[in-house]
Amino acid sequence: MTGLAALADACVRELGERAVVTDRVQLRTYECDGLTAYRCIPALVVLPETTEQVAFVVGRCHELGVPFVARGAGTGLSGGALPREDGVLIVLSRMTEVRSVDIADRRAVVQPGVVNLDISKRVAASGYYYAPDPSSQQVCSIGGNVAENSGGAHCLKYGFTSHHVTGLEIVMPDGSVERFGGRAPDPVGYDVVGAFVGSEGTLGIATEVTVRLTRSPESVQTLLAAFNGMDEAGSAVSAVIAAGVLPAAVEMMDALSIEAAEAAVRCRYPAGAGAVLIVELDGPTIEVEAQLADVEEFCRMAGAFEIRVASDDVERAQIWRGRKSAFAAVGRISPDYIVQDGVVPRTALPEVLRDIAALAQASGIRVANVFHAGDGNLHPLVLFDESKGETERAEEVSMRILDLCIEHGGSITGEHGVGHDKKKHMGRMFSNDDLDVMQLVRCAFDPASLCNPGKVFPTPRLCGERPGRRTGVHPLQEAGLAEVF
Amino acid sequence: MEVVTPSTIDDLATVLRDAAATGASVDVRGAGTKSGWGAPGRPADVIVDTTSLNTVVEHAEADLVVTVQAGTRLGELQRLLAGSGQWLALDPPEVAATVGGVVAAAASGPRRLRYGTPRDLLIGITVVLVDGIVARSGGKVVKNVAGYDLGKLFTGSFGTLGIIASCTFRLHPLPAARRVVSVSTEDPAQVADALARSTAEPAAVEWDGRAAHVLLETAAAAADPQAAEMAQLLGSDAVTDVVPASFGRRPWQSGDIALKVTHRLSCLGPAVTAIRRRWPDAAIAAHLGSGVLWAGWPAAKGLTSAELDDLRAVIASYDGTVVVVQAPPAVKDGLDVWGPVSGFAVMERIKERFDPDGRMRPGRFVGGL
Ligand SMILES: Cc1cc2nc3c(=O)[nH]c(=O)nc-3n(C[C@H](O)[C@H](O)[C@H](O)COP(=O)(O)OP(=O)(O)OC[C@H]3O[C@@H](n4cnc5c(N)ncnc54)[C@H](O)[C@@H]3O)c2cc1C
């Protein structure tokens, strides 16, 4: 019996038949995450319900030298949960228990399969919510959020997942179970919680997550401003930030994405807008009122030709609907599209947008721009038609956009992660030494390199080497004794 | 013992490479405001003084981002940033401290309630490892998830993983207006509870042992109405726009015994009581709403290992920890200043990878790391 067959048997015995998938057709369900361009059918899928079961599976993988990949809801956009054909996919979507909700402590303790939005629903009646709000929050899991350090429209003011996770239980890549942090702040020792959040499933599997609960603001105001062009909208944002106002969210969309959103959800943004800006302010009512007046003024001064302020939650939802649907909406105006995710310093936005427009012009590939304008996180949607053979050109445009981000001192990913998709670009953002030192972290957690191997890092060093001494091909690799993926 | 004062990151790397060549152990010192923190450890062969690494590399004003070398003093940086109406939203009371020291010690102050601690504001870091390798993670944009976040690991590492050479931070605008509403109270939990029930969003709430001070930092037009609301909530008419001198001060003198105690938010009252019952004369200060208490008393009153264990057992039931921040060497020598650490085995492995020979600040950190 091969290692994997033995593993499957052991899993059936330990977890029960319902928790183990070996049938090829069913396995196919798990062949990709939200980035469907990469597919791979895993050898085995297990669906544990407890920490002990996860530890059991990981422990057996460790003994047998079988690679494993964690998967939450599979909404990731960088191929982070892409399975291995020689490995196990550990799906955490059945681990949905909310262990405790302690309003007085402002903490909730949840299993990793709990859906992001469900936490907020659980505590809404007490006047609290879980702040990080990725657009996928109705389906994505907290475990996936932890792995990706997910953000959301409101992270401008409230921060990312890493600011809201205070404790973790982790099944380490050798199958041992460790706990870090918890409901009190400032745990003693190295900040392992901080290092784990955003590590994209490569350092172990989170089996319990302690999250901070945030008081719902007394007041929320949402404003939609329409401009003739992106430059005007951009200068409104600059004015808001320069005045020291910190909105909860500042989102921008260009004409093409407005067109797509209109076609998809009839969001009824002002006709003829070359750009719309959504600004949301929240906090104590008196403060929000004062800031709203300022923001309206800045928009008008920058040339807004129409400004709407939502008068209630229904109107607010209407304003957000266009923005939230934008990714999917471009499907209405283009047969195929790539969702890019890059970051530039906010002040470089106007220049980068002009460069993107020039790229689009020169290549004949349309690019719709939707982005978190407050923090310079771009989500260009590169539109193409595969049937017309435009794929390669579109990929080229998408790549060139990342070049622009790097040239401007930004990042190749603001929230979707490196995963499988962008590991080839890591070497352009970081030096070999930088990557080697990151690899020290990896080796401390997973010396055997079985935990989501082949993600994030282009050509990781073997554990046991010191950084900074890379010369040519590794001798072990050359001798065929070790494979560097 | 040799003290070296590199003034460039290259120099710093050379110092560490030289130390590696001879197997010398290395200590690192910023302004020395917290050199007494942590376990006594063993004396090092080379002491790296970072205070000449003090260049403000880039202040991208309109992006609210600054990159500074680690030896820059926090107070000086704040003065520079204030010229642009901005600040690095960290307010530990040791203003002479260097930025690298603040990060390495994860030092925080009252406004952590609104802005968090160094880990939350650090967006990029350059470090030099014990063998002289220079590495960077993060960058100069606030939103960035490319690669592991070495900044998190180095924050609070007390120099035991390598030397922080420069840091990039997210900045905040200075508030337009400020009000402080104070109320005398022996029972900080009462104030914390009242605030938890309101939708006010103070920047900080500080209890100095006698009074609670609620700091409101807000839009100009909102300041007076918010202060009036707060005064009513607390039943106080003490409203001013001057931050009291005691605000955020550590409740001890040099030479005293000093503890940092954390707790789950609902256990503030019991945590204060636990300290008071054991050391009736202890000076206590608390960052309300953050779950952090500080306590200090004169060295003459002492602290034994048994007393510390006893307090730790109670505080552990509030999910918190007790760290002996400062104590005379004679007292510290007999104590486990960090206490038990959850997940220690993993931390040991991290230390082993970054500093295999244990040459960085030997013995200063948790479990003798
Ligand atoms: C329509 C749409 C909108 C989106 N909007 C946003 C957005 O606004 N902001 C944003 O940040 N992202 C967004 N995303 C991306 C995605 O939703 C997030 O990355 C999300 O956190 C992934 O969660 P998941 O449960 O689907 O994880 P998966 O896709 O299943 O996994 C993602 C990664 O996490 C790892 N992982 C999963 N669970 C665990 C665990 N318990 N322990 C360790 N590792 C684990 C996997 O191995 C993988 O590497 C969006 C995606 C879609 C499809």
Short mmCIF file of N, CA and C in Angstrom, two decimals, chain B residues 113-189:
data_model
loop_
_atom_site.label_atom_id
_atom_site.label_comp_id
_atom_site.label_asym_id
_atom_site.label_seq_id
_atom_site.Cartn_x
_atom_site.Cartn_y
_atom_site.Cartn_z
N LEU B 113 -4.94 52.42 23.22
CA LEU B 113 -6.36 52.12 23.12
C LEU B 113 -6.88 52.41 21.72
N ARG B 114 -6.48 53.55 21.17
CA ARG B 114 -6.96 53.89 19.82
C ARG B 114 -6.05 53.38 18.72
N TYR B 115 -4.75 53.49 18.93
CA TYR B 115 -3.82 53.26 17.82
C TYR B 115 -3.10 51.92 17.84
N GLY B 116 -3.19 51.20 18.96
CA GLY B 116 -2.45 49.95 19.06
C GLY B 116 -1.04 50.15 19.56
N THR B 117 -0.22 49.13 19.34
CA THR B 117 1.15 49.12 19.87
C THR B 117 2.12 49.11 18.68
N PRO B 118 3.43 49.11 18.93
CA PRO B 118 4.35 49.20 17.79
C PRO B 118 4.06 48.20 16.66
N ARG B 119 3.67 47.00 17.01
CA ARG B 119 3.40 45.99 15.97
C ARG B 119 2.33 46.46 14.99
N ASP B 120 1.41 47.29 15.47
CA ASP B 120 0.28 47.70 14.63
C ASP B 120 0.63 48.87 13.70
N LEU B 121 1.72 49.57 13.99
CA LEU B 121 2.06 50.76 13.20
C LEU B 121 3.31 50.56 12.35
N LEU B 122 4.03 49.50 12.64
CA LEU B 122 5.25 49.19 11.89
C LEU B 122 4.86 48.55 10.57
N ILE B 123 5.26 49.15 9.44
CA ILE B 123 4.88 48.56 8.15
C ILE B 123 6.07 48.02 7.38
N GLY B 124 7.27 48.32 7.87
CA GLY B 124 8.44 47.76 7.21
C GLY B 124 9.61 47.78 8.18
N ILE B 125 10.54 46.88 7.99
CA ILE B 125 11.68 46.82 8.92
C ILE B 125 12.92 46.34 8.19
N THR B 126 14.07 46.86 8.58
CA THR B 126 15.35 46.32 8.13
C THR B 126 16.09 45.84 9.37
N VAL B 127 16.55 44.60 9.31
CA VAL B 127 17.23 44.04 10.47
C VAL B 127 18.60 43.52 10.04
N VAL B 128 19.51 43.44 11.00
CA VAL B 128 20.80 42.81 10.73
C VAL B 128 20.91 41.61 11.66
N LEU B 129 21.10 40.44 11.06
CA LEU B 129 21.18 39.23 11.88
C LEU B 129 22.56 39.11 12.50
N VAL B 130 22.68 38.15 13.38
CA VAL B 130 23.89 38.02 14.19
C VAL B 130 25.13 37.75 13.34
N ASP B 131 24.95 37.22 12.13
CA ASP B 131 26.13 37.01 11.29
C ASP B 131 26.32 38.12 10.25
N GLY B 132 25.59 39.21 10.41
CA GLY B 132 25.82 40.37 9.55
C GLY B 132 24.93 40.44 8.33
N ILE B 133 24.05 39.47 8.14
CA ILE B 133 23.12 39.51 7.01
C ILE B 133 22.09 40.61 7.23
N VAL B 134 21.89 41.43 6.19
CA VAL B 134 20.91 42.50 6.28
C VAL B 134 19.65 42.06 5.54
N ALA B 135 18.51 42.14 6.18
CA ALA B 135 17.27 41.72 5.53
C ALA B 135 16.14 42.69 5.83
N ARG B 136 15.19 42.71 4.92
CA ARG B 136 14.10 43.66 4.98
C ARG B 136 12.79 42.90 4.82
N SER B 137 11.76 43.34 5.50
CA SER B 137 10.44 42.83 5.16
C SER B 137 9.43 43.96 5.22
N GLY B 138 8.24 43.71 4.67
CA GLY B 138 7.25 44.78 4.57
C GLY B 138 7.70 45.78 3.52
N GLY B 139 7.42 47.06 3.72
CA GLY B 139 7.78 48.06 2.74
C GLY B 139 7.37 49.42 3.23
N LYS B 140 6.97 50.29 2.30
CA LYS B 140 6.56 51.62 2.73
C LYS B 140 5.13 51.95 2.34
N VAL B 141 4.36 50.90 2.11
CA VAL B 141 2.92 51.10 1.94
C VAL B 141 2.21 50.38 3.09
N VAL B 142 1.10 50.98 3.52
CA VAL B 142 0.41 50.48 4.70
C VAL B 142 -0.19 49.10 4.43
N LYS B 143 -0.71 48.95 3.23
CA LYS B 143 -1.37 47.69 2.90
C LYS B 143 -0.43 46.84 2.08
N ASN B 144 -0.06 45.68 2.60
CA ASN B 144 0.98 44.90 1.96
C ASN B 144 1.02 43.53 2.60
N VAL B 145 0.77 42.50 1.84
CA VAL B 145 0.80 41.16 2.43
C VAL B 145 1.82 40.26 1.73
N ALA B 146 2.83 40.87 1.09
CA ALA B 146 3.83 40.07 0.38
C ALA B 146 4.92 39.58 1.34
N GLY B 147 4.99 38.28 1.53
CA GLY B 147 6.07 37.70 2.34
C GLY B 147 5.75 37.69 3.83
N TYR B 148 6.61 37.03 4.59
CA TYR B 148 6.41 36.98 6.04
C TYR B 148 6.68 38.35 6.65
N ASP B 149 6.02 38.58 7.76
CA ASP B 149 6.14 39.86 8.44
C ASP B 149 7.20 39.76 9.54
N LEU B 150 8.46 39.98 9.15
CA LEU B 150 9.54 39.90 10.14
C LEU B 150 9.39 40.97 11.21
N GLY B 151 8.74 42.09 10.83
CA GLY B 151 8.53 43.16 11.79
C GLY B 151 7.80 42.67 13.03
N LYS B 152 6.82 41.79 12.84
CA LYS B 152 6.08 41.28 13.99
C LYS B 152 7.00 40.47 14.90
N LEU B 153 7.85 39.66 14.29
CA LEU B 153 8.75 38.83 15.11
C LEU B 153 9.75 39.66 15.88
N PHE B 154 10.25 40.71 15.26
CA PHE B 154 11.27 41.53 15.92
C PHE B 154 10.66 42.48 16.95
N THR B 155 9.38 42.83 16.78
CA THR B 155 8.73 43.69 17.76
C THR B 155 8.58 42.91 19.06
N GLY B 156 9.15 43.43 20.11
CA GLY B 156 9.05 42.75 21.40
C GLY B 156 10.06 41.62 21.57
N SER B 157 11.04 41.52 20.66
CA SER B 157 12.03 40.44 20.75
C SER B 157 13.21 40.83 21.63
N PHE B 158 13.22 42.06 22.12
CA PHE B 158 14.28 42.56 23.01
C PHE B 158 15.68 42.30 22.46
N GLY B 159 15.81 42.43 21.16
CA GLY B 159 17.14 42.33 20.55
C GLY B 159 17.69 40.92 20.45
N THR B 160 16.87 39.92 20.75
CA THR B 160 17.43 38.56 20.81
C THR B 160 17.39 37.82 19.49
N LEU B 161 16.80 38.41 18.45
CA LEU B 161 16.79 37.75 17.14
C LEU B 161 17.75 38.43 16.17
N GLY B 162 18.23 39.60 16.54
CA GLY B 162 19.07 40.38 15.65
C GLY B 162 18.85 41.84 15.97
N ILE B 163 19.52 42.71 15.24
CA ILE B 163 19.45 44.14 15.55
C ILE B 163 18.54 44.86 14.54
N ILE B 164 17.63 45.63 15.05
CA ILE B 164 16.76 46.43 14.20
C ILE B 164 17.56 47.62 13.69
N ALA B 165 17.65 47.76 12.37
CA ALA B 165 18.47 48.84 11.81
C ALA B 165 17.62 50.03 11.39
N SER B 166 16.46 49.76 10.81
CA SER B 166 15.55 50.87 10.50
C SER B 166 14.12 50.37 10.46
N CYS B 167 13.21 51.31 10.63
CA CYS B 167 11.80 50.99 10.72
C CYS B 167 10.99 51.94 9.85
N THR B 168 9.95 51.42 9.22
CA THR B 168 9.01 52.27 8.51
C THR B 168 7.66 52.18 9.21
N PHE B 169 7.09 53.35 9.49
CA PHE B 169 5.85 53.40 10.25
C PHE B 169 4.75 54.11 9.48
N ARG B 170 3.55 53.69 9.74
CA ARG B 170 2.38 54.45 9.38
C ARG B 170 2.23 55.59 10.39
N LEU B 171 1.91 56.79 9.91
CA LEU B 171 1.74 57.94 10.79
C LEU B 171 0.27 58.33 10.88
N HIS B 172 -0.03 59.18 11.85
CA HIS B 172 -1.39 59.70 11.99
C HIS B 172 -1.34 61.22 12.07
N PRO B 173 -2.43 61.87 11.67
CA PRO B 173 -2.49 63.31 11.84
C PRO B 173 -2.60 63.65 13.33
N LEU B 174 -2.00 64.75 13.74
CA LEU B 174 -2.21 65.21 15.11
C LEU B 174 -3.68 65.59 15.25
N PRO B 175 -4.26 65.30 16.40
CA PRO B 175 -5.68 65.61 16.55
C PRO B 175 -5.91 67.12 16.52
N ALA B 176 -7.08 67.52 16.02
CA ALA B 176 -7.38 68.94 15.93
C ALA B 176 -7.66 69.52 17.32
N ALA B 177 -8.28 68.72 18.17
CA ALA B 177 -8.64 69.24 19.49
C ALA B 177 -8.50 68.15 20.53
N ARG B 178 -8.30 68.61 21.77
CA ARG B 178 -8.06 67.64 22.84
C ARG B 178 -8.79 68.09 24.10
N ARG B 179 -9.42 67.16 24.78
CA ARG B 179 -10.02 67.45 26.09
C ARG B 179 -9.71 66.29 27.02
N VAL B 180 -9.56 66.62 28.29
CA VAL B 180 -9.37 65.57 29.28
C VAL B 180 -10.47 65.70 30.32
N VAL B 181 -11.19 64.64 30.55
CA VAL B 181 -12.22 64.62 31.58
C VAL B 181 -11.73 63.69 32.67
N SER B 182 -11.63 64.22 33.90
CA SER B 182 -11.06 63.43 34.99
C SER B 182 -12.09 63.17 36.07
N VAL B 183 -11.93 62.03 36.73
CA VAL B 183 -12.81 61.72 37.84
C VAL B 183 -12.00 60.94 38.88
N SER B 184 -12.14 61.35 40.13
CA SER B 184 -11.42 60.65 41.20
C SER B 184 -12.08 59.30 41.43
N THR B 185 -11.27 58.26 41.51
CA THR B 185 -11.86 56.96 41.84
C THR B 185 -10.79 55.98 42.28
N GLU B 186 -11.19 55.16 43.25
CA GLU B 186 -10.33 54.07 43.72
C GLU B 186 -10.61 52.83 42.89
N ASP B 187 -11.70 52.87 42.14
CA ASP B 187 -12.17 51.67 41.46
C ASP B 187 -12.24 51.88 39.94
N PRO B 188 -11.13 51.63 39.27
CA PRO B 188 -11.08 51.92 37.83
C PRO B 188 -12.08 51.09 37.02
N ALA B 189 -12.47 49.94 37.56
CA ALA B 189 -13.38 49.07 36.80
C ALA B 189 -14.72 49.76 36.57
#
